[in-house]
Tab-separated table of C-alpha atoms and ligand atoms in Angstrom:
chain	number	residue	atom	x	y	z
A	1	MET	CA	0.000	0.000	0.000
A	2	PRO	CA	1.415	3.458	-0.884
A	3	LEU	CA	1.999	6.142	1.750
A	4	VAL	CA	-1.312	7.481	3.072
A	5	THR	CA	-2.323	10.813	4.560
A	6	THR	CA	-3.513	10.954	8.156
A	7	LYS	CA	-7.112	11.619	7.098
A	8	ASN	CA	-8.574	8.131	7.609
A	9	MET	CA	-6.446	7.447	10.681
A	10	PHE	CA	-7.717	10.603	12.360
A	11	GLU	CA	-11.347	10.020	11.394
A	12	LYS	CA	-11.223	6.587	13.024
A	13	SER	CA	-9.359	7.956	16.015
A	14	MET	CA	-11.949	10.690	16.609
A	15	LYS	CA	-14.823	8.254	16.231
A	16	GLU	CA	-13.347	5.698	18.620
A	17	GLY	CA	-11.493	7.862	21.154
A	18	PHE	CA	-7.860	6.870	20.785
A	19	ALA	CA	-4.700	8.483	19.482
A	20	ILE	CA	-2.358	7.363	16.719
A	21	GLY	CA	1.348	7.196	17.561
A	22	ALA	CA	3.644	9.516	15.604
A	23	PHE	CA	7.263	8.503	15.959
A	24	ASN	CA	10.336	10.540	14.993
A	25	ILE	CA	12.792	8.880	12.633
A	26	ASN	CA	16.329	9.736	11.557
A	27	ASN	CA	18.094	6.468	10.709
A	28	MET	CA	17.511	2.957	9.410
A	29	GLU	CA	17.420	1.184	12.758
A	30	ILE	CA	14.787	3.535	14.162
A	31	ILE	CA	12.618	3.236	11.050
A	32	GLN	CA	12.859	-0.559	11.108
A	33	GLY	CA	12.122	-0.771	14.832
A	34	ILE	CA	8.990	1.378	14.533
A	35	VAL	CA	7.689	-0.200	11.353
A	36	ASP	CA	8.330	-3.777	12.531
A	37	ALA	CA	6.360	-3.045	15.714
A	38	ALA	CA	3.437	-1.388	13.919
A	39	SER	CA	3.379	-4.177	11.379
A	40	GLU	CA	3.349	-6.873	14.073
A	41	LYS	CA	0.462	-5.079	15.827
A	42	ASN	CA	-1.267	-4.468	12.486
A	43	SER	CA	-1.562	-0.792	13.361
A	44	PRO	CA	-1.394	2.337	11.223
A	45	VAL	CA	1.577	4.509	12.062
A	46	ILE	CA	2.901	8.015	11.436
A	47	LEU	CA	6.621	8.361	10.718
A	48	GLN	CA	7.732	11.930	11.283
A	49	VAL	CA	10.926	13.776	10.459
A	50	SER	CA	12.146	17.104	11.809
A	51	SER	CA	14.100	19.499	9.616
A	52	SER	CA	17.263	18.725	11.581
A	53	ALA	CA	16.642	14.999	11.046
A	54	ILE	CA	16.349	15.652	7.306
A	55	LYS	CA	19.633	17.531	7.439
A	56	TYR	CA	21.220	14.613	9.301
A	57	ALA	CA	19.893	11.684	7.240
A	58	ARG	CA	19.548	13.547	3.919
A	59	MET	CA	16.290	13.609	2.007
A	60	PRO	CA	17.041	10.976	-0.683
A	61	TYR	CA	18.144	8.432	1.935
A	62	LEU	CA	15.111	9.113	4.106
A	63	MET	CA	12.713	8.785	1.211
A	64	LYS	CA	14.250	5.502	0.053
A	65	MET	CA	14.189	4.016	3.543
A	66	VAL	CA	10.550	4.992	4.036
A	67	GLU	CA	9.777	3.639	0.577
A	68	ALA	CA	11.356	0.336	1.651
A	69	ALA	CA	9.176	0.305	4.776
A	70	VAL	CA	6.072	0.875	2.664
A	71	GLU	CA	7.033	-1.835	0.157
A	72	THR	CA	7.689	-4.469	2.789
A	73	THR	CA	4.558	-3.974	4.939
A	74	ASN	CA	0.795	-3.869	4.588
A	75	ILE	CA	-0.049	-1.250	7.186
A	76	PRO	CA	-1.094	2.351	6.486
A	77	ILE	CA	2.001	4.558	6.902
A	78	ALA	CA	1.941	8.369	6.772
A	79	LEU	CA	5.134	10.383	6.299
A	80	HIS	CA	4.990	13.690	8.143
A	81	LEU	CA	7.256	16.741	8.493
A	82	ASP	CA	7.590	17.535	12.202
A	83	HIS	CA	7.891	21.224	13.210
A	84	GLY	CA	8.285	22.628	9.713
A	85	PRO	CA	10.003	25.973	10.390
A	86	ASP	CA	9.013	27.804	7.195
A	87	PHE	CA	7.101	27.600	3.922
A	88	GLU	CA	10.176	26.483	1.941
A	89	THR	CA	10.824	23.418	4.115
A	90	CYS	CA	7.155	22.426	3.926
A	91	LYS	CA	7.202	22.822	0.145
A	92	GLU	CA	10.384	20.745	-0.133
A	93	CYS	CA	8.720	17.923	1.807
A	94	VAL	CA	5.462	18.106	-0.137
A	95	ASP	CA	7.460	17.964	-3.374
A	96	ALA	CA	9.546	15.049	-2.090
A	97	GLY	CA	6.429	12.922	-1.443
A	98	PHE	CA	5.516	13.492	2.212
A	99	THR	CA	1.796	12.974	2.814
A	100	SER	CA	1.554	15.385	5.744
A	101	VAL	CA	3.464	18.464	6.876
A	102	MET	CA	3.474	20.513	10.038
A	103	ILE	CA	3.998	24.242	9.814
A	104	ASP	CA	5.042	25.436	13.234
A	105	GLY	CA	4.192	29.112	13.409
A	106	SER	CA	3.793	29.021	17.187
A	107	LYS	CA	6.796	31.304	17.655
A	108	TYR	CA	5.067	34.061	15.676
A	109	SER	CA	2.195	36.373	16.545
A	110	PHE	CA	-1.326	35.015	15.995
A	111	GLU	CA	-1.747	36.975	12.757
A	112	GLU	CA	1.663	35.934	11.387
A	113	ASN	CA	0.958	32.314	12.318
A	114	VAL	CA	-2.401	32.515	10.463
A	115	GLU	CA	-0.769	33.968	7.336
A	116	LEU	CA	2.092	31.460	7.242
A	117	THR	CA	-0.174	28.485	7.915
A	118	LYS	CA	-2.634	29.606	5.224
A	119	LYS	CA	0.181	29.768	2.690
A	120	VAL	CA	1.341	26.232	3.533
A	121	VAL	CA	-2.237	24.892	3.519
A	122	GLU	CA	-2.870	26.360	0.091
A	123	TYR	CA	0.224	24.727	-1.398
A	124	ALA	CA	-0.053	21.387	0.431
A	125	HIS	CA	-3.759	20.953	-0.330
A	126	SER	CA	-3.143	21.625	-4.017
A	127	LYS	CA	-0.901	18.512	-3.929
A	128	GLY	CA	-3.214	16.358	-1.774
A	129	VAL	CA	-1.076	16.755	1.371
A	130	VAL	CA	-2.557	17.477	4.806
A	131	VAL	CA	-1.305	20.146	7.212
A	132	GLU	CA	-0.809	20.207	10.981
A	133	ALA	CA	-0.436	23.644	12.565
A	134	GLU	CA	0.400	24.732	16.108
A	135	LEU	CA	-1.189	27.292	18.366
A	136	GLY	CA	0.162	28.009	21.837
A	137	LYS	CA	3.701	27.442	23.063
A	138	LEU	CA	5.099	24.302	24.621
A	139	ALA	CA	7.552	24.638	27.470
A	140	GLY	CA	11.082	23.420	26.747
A	141	ILE	CA	13.000	23.030	23.517
A	142	GLU	CA	11.494	22.893	20.041
A	143	ASP	CA	14.235	22.309	17.509
A	144	ASP	CA	16.416	25.421	17.881
A	145	VAL	CA	13.684	27.481	19.513
A	146	ASN	CA	14.014	27.549	23.271
A	147	VAL	CA	10.857	28.459	25.138
A	148	ALA	CA	11.405	29.112	28.829
A	149	ALA	CA	9.130	26.968	30.965
A	150	ASN	CA	7.487	29.971	32.591
A	151	ASP	CA	6.765	31.507	29.196
A	152	ALA	CA	4.807	28.435	28.172
A	153	MET	CA	1.546	29.627	26.758
A	154	TYR	CA	-1.477	27.376	26.830
A	155	THR	CA	-3.694	27.314	23.765
A	156	ASP	CA	-6.703	29.626	23.919
A	157	PRO	CA	-9.781	27.584	22.855
A	158	GLU	CA	-11.543	30.571	21.288
A	159	GLN	CA	-8.435	31.464	19.276
A	160	ALA	CA	-8.109	27.813	18.221
A	161	LYS	CA	-11.542	28.007	16.566
A	162	GLU	CA	-10.689	31.237	14.741
A	163	PHE	CA	-7.282	29.838	13.733
A	164	VAL	CA	-8.688	26.646	12.221
A	165	GLU	CA	-11.475	28.521	10.410
A	166	ARG	CA	-9.089	31.087	8.940
A	167	THR	CA	-6.244	28.737	7.971
A	168	GLY	CA	-8.090	25.586	6.868
A	169	CYS	CA	-5.429	23.439	8.589
A	170	ASP	CA	-6.318	19.750	8.916
A	171	SER	CA	-5.124	19.192	12.496
A	172	LEU	CA	-3.971	21.379	15.362
A	173	ALA	CA	-1.182	20.931	17.900
A	174	ILE	CA	-2.106	22.530	21.210
A	175	ALA	CA	-0.234	23.429	24.384
A	176	ILE	CA	-1.730	21.923	27.540
A	177	GLY	CA	1.388	21.496	29.658
A	178	THR	CA	3.601	19.028	27.814
A	179	SER	CA	7.127	19.915	26.702
A	180	HIS	CA	9.784	18.385	24.504
A	181	GLY	CA	12.686	16.358	25.837
A	182	ALA	CA	13.365	14.324	28.964
A	183	TYR	CA	12.551	16.911	31.648
A	184	LYS	CA	8.856	17.637	31.400
A	185	PHE	CA	7.831	18.078	35.029
A	186	LYS	CA	9.671	19.031	38.189
A	187	GLY	CA	7.105	17.571	40.566
A	188	GLU	CA	3.869	15.751	39.716
A	189	ALA	CA	2.968	15.405	36.039
A	190	LYS	CA	0.102	17.759	35.313
A	191	LEU	CA	-1.764	18.392	32.070
A	192	ARG	CA	-4.560	20.911	31.496
A	193	PHE	CA	-7.246	18.514	30.293
A	194	ASP	CA	-9.780	21.256	30.976
A	195	ILE	CA	-8.219	23.271	28.138
A	196	LEU	CA	-8.217	20.215	25.855
A	197	GLN	CA	-11.929	19.723	26.557
A	198	LYS	CA	-12.710	23.369	25.808
A	199	VAL	CA	-10.712	23.230	22.571
A	200	LYS	CA	-12.601	20.079	21.576
A	201	GLU	CA	-15.938	21.809	22.294
A	202	LYS	CA	-14.949	24.663	19.975
A	203	ILE	CA	-13.488	22.536	17.163
A	204	PRO	CA	-14.994	19.053	17.570
A	205	ASN	CA	-14.118	17.951	14.046
A	206	THR	CA	-10.452	18.984	14.080
A	207	PRO	CA	-7.969	16.291	15.095
A	208	ILE	CA	-5.843	17.481	18.013
A	209	VAL	CA	-2.115	16.766	18.303
A	210	LEU	CA	-0.089	16.391	21.490
A	211	HIS	CA	3.618	17.178	21.189
A	212	GLY	CA	6.155	16.408	23.889
A	213	ALA	CA	4.271	13.259	24.806
A	214	SER	CA	7.034	10.798	25.622
A	215	THR	CA	6.619	8.831	28.830
A	216	VAL	CA	10.369	9.178	29.457
A	217	ILE	CA	10.264	5.474	30.326
A	218	PRO	CA	11.828	5.171	33.825
A	219	GLU	CA	13.479	1.793	33.100
A	220	LEU	CA	15.315	3.291	30.131
A	221	VAL	CA	16.436	6.358	32.095
A	222	GLU	CA	17.701	4.019	34.821
A	223	MET	CA	19.503	1.875	32.262
A	224	CYS	CA	21.174	4.930	30.674
A	225	ASN	CA	22.332	6.145	34.069
A	226	LYS	CA	23.492	2.679	35.149
A	227	PHE	CA	25.759	2.380	32.144
A	228	GLY	CA	27.464	5.758	32.355
A	229	GLY	CA	24.752	8.200	31.298
A	230	GLU	CA	23.856	11.352	33.169
A	231	ILE	CA	20.186	12.149	32.911
A	232	PRO	CA	19.052	12.512	36.505
A	233	GLY	CA	15.511	13.534	37.355
A	234	ALA	CA	14.111	12.951	33.879
A	235	LYS	CA	10.307	12.755	33.898
A	236	GLY	CA	7.608	12.357	31.232
A	237	VAL	CA	3.870	11.999	30.692
A	238	PRO	CA	2.499	8.852	32.389
A	239	ASN	CA	0.763	6.307	30.143
A	240	GLU	CA	-2.549	6.794	31.968
A	241	MET	CA	-2.547	10.478	31.024
A	242	LEU	CA	-1.841	9.685	27.398
A	243	LYS	CA	-4.758	7.251	27.324
A	244	GLU	CA	-6.974	9.900	28.894
A	245	ALA	CA	-5.814	12.410	26.262
A	246	GLY	CA	-6.838	9.938	23.548
A	247	LYS	CA	-10.283	9.527	25.092
A	248	LEU	CA	-10.721	13.297	25.334
A	249	GLY	CA	-10.011	13.868	21.656
A	250	VAL	CA	-6.261	13.849	21.016
A	251	SER	CA	-5.726	12.056	17.690
A	252	LYS	CA	-1.933	12.155	17.333
A	253	ILE	CA	0.645	11.633	20.059
A	254	ASN	CA	4.259	12.555	19.271
A	255	VAL	CA	7.104	10.422	20.563
A	256	ASP	CA	10.786	11.076	20.033
A	257	THR	CA	12.533	11.150	23.407
A	258	ASP	CA	11.493	7.576	24.333
A	259	ILE	CA	13.034	6.328	21.093
A	260	ARG	CA	16.242	8.222	21.773
A	261	LEU	CA	16.382	6.740	25.270
A	262	ALA	CA	15.757	3.204	23.986
A	263	VAL	CA	18.576	3.506	21.453
A	264	THR	CA	21.055	5.145	23.822
A	265	ALA	CA	20.389	2.907	26.839
A	266	ASN	CA	20.973	-0.215	24.774
A	267	ILE	CA	24.100	1.043	23.057
A	268	ARG	CA	25.501	2.139	26.421
A	269	LYS	CA	24.834	-1.328	27.833
A	270	VAL	CA	26.841	-3.048	25.100
A	271	PHE	CA	29.674	-0.535	25.407
A	272	ALA	CA	29.798	-0.963	29.190
A	273	GLU	CA	29.507	-4.749	29.229
A	274	LYS	CA	31.630	-5.529	26.183
A	275	PRO	CA	34.340	-2.891	25.870
A	276	SER	CA	36.119	-4.978	23.242
A	277	GLU	CA	33.117	-4.880	20.860
A	278	PHE	CA	33.521	-2.611	17.859
A	279	ASP	CA	31.154	-4.077	15.262
A	280	PRO	CA	28.324	-1.472	14.970
A	281	ARG	CA	25.823	-4.231	14.203
A	282	LYS	CA	26.428	-5.671	17.658
A	283	TYR	CA	25.191	-2.539	19.403
A	284	LEU	CA	22.746	-1.260	16.793
A	285	SER	CA	20.784	-4.552	16.741
A	286	PRO	CA	19.814	-4.360	20.437
A	287	ALA	CA	19.035	-0.667	19.919
A	288	ARG	CA	16.685	-1.518	17.041
A	289	ASP	CA	15.074	-4.340	19.071
A	290	ALA	CA	14.481	-1.914	21.935
A	291	VAL	CA	12.784	0.617	19.628
A	292	LYS	CA	10.521	-2.171	18.380
A	293	GLU	CA	9.696	-3.222	21.931
A	294	ILE	CA	8.747	0.217	23.247
A	295	VAL	CA	6.769	1.163	20.132
A	296	GLY	CA	4.940	-2.194	20.258
A	297	PHE	CA	4.145	-1.634	23.930
A	298	LYS	CA	2.793	1.839	23.256
A	299	ILE	CA	0.638	0.725	20.337
A	300	GLU	CA	-0.785	-2.174	22.332
A	301	ASN	CA	-1.239	-0.515	25.714
A	302	VAL	CA	-1.338	3.243	25.299
A	303	PHE	CA	-2.673	4.025	21.872
A	304	CYS	CA	-5.356	1.382	22.459
A	305	SER	CA	-5.815	-1.877	20.626
A	306	SER	CA	-8.803	-0.531	18.675
A	307	ASN	CA	-6.018	1.214	16.805
A	308	LYS	CA	-5.939	-1.836	14.607
A	309	GLU	CA	-7.425	-1.504	11.155
B	401	G3H	O1	9.946	18.116	18.644
B	401	G3H	C1	11.114	17.941	18.338
B	401	G3H	C2	11.561	16.596	17.946
B	401	G3H	O2	11.896	15.839	19.073
B	401	G3H	C3	12.662	16.672	16.940
B	401	G3H	O3	13.863	17.057	17.510
B	401	G3H	O4	14.931	18.678	15.917
B	401	G3H	O5	16.296	17.363	17.528
B	401	G3H	O6	15.217	16.253	15.562
B	401	G3H	P1	15.155	17.373	16.582
B	402	13P	P1	9.074	14.121	23.099
B	402	13P	O1	10.325	14.909	23.300
B	402	13P	O2	8.235	14.103	24.335
B	402	13P	O3	9.321	12.745	22.591
B	402	13P	O4	8.191	14.884	21.988
B	402	13P	C1	8.453	14.691	20.633
B	402	13P	C2	7.706	15.658	19.772
B	402	13P	O5	6.818	16.369	20.180
B	402	13P	C3	8.092	15.703	18.356
B	402	13P	O6	7.425	16.704	17.677
B	403	ZN	ZN1	7.025	18.436	18.844
């Protein structure tokens, strides 16, 4: 089956009250781990690439690897640009064959965000590609944009309605207290589900996206630290909260940090336990297996089994 857009996935998700997992990719092992897991669970999946990941892996390599994933599986796969910084990057991805792009105008004023998003929507829609936009600011780090935690700006539900009506975007990322990276909460995890509910009341037919939604899996943090890493006090969004978000109308849940942790923890383990090993396949295989395991777990237990086609 060729690459699909997120349209059908999101329709099903909104009807049945669960979210689809969107996983960040930047190399072969990560792509294989994610796709093998989704394939085994017979679940649709969104593969997403940031602009810095494109720079790292290079567009032709990325496209060929995703093409290989599509050719060797039977599940619906969408290829999505994560945090598109400008019109040009979105256009490049649309032209390269992505089925979905995000234009992240959240760093701009409301009016500038509307204008930029409209421009991307117009181009993407003319090529059959769907567009995710963002309104409100997440705490933490988004690509090279650093938003101080206390500047985090929750999404205004009324503005969300106006934004979607004026831009024609297909889905909307909102800020309800999540943040990117491994340090999401100092104390208790807390998300503003009240804001999510109000947004959903205003735009019930628009799929909602949750960024910064890694669990920051404690076992992986522990494993990293045990084998020489230094990521103390890392904390993410508990699985129960992610399930709740799905029930309340979140259709897409973004995961990158958990994949990074799975890869790094497992490579560290091999390096620590077998210092004489220098065949990359010997440490990249367990890393790939670990990506498959955590993605499989999430699809089965967090993104709900009704995820299956
Ligand atoms: O939301 C950001 C993603 O985790 C991508 O991060 O720009 O370091 O690839 P990156
Ligand atoms: P995490 O850092 O929580 O994995 O979030 C990833 C993300 O939002 C990608 O856009
Ligand atoms: Zn994000």
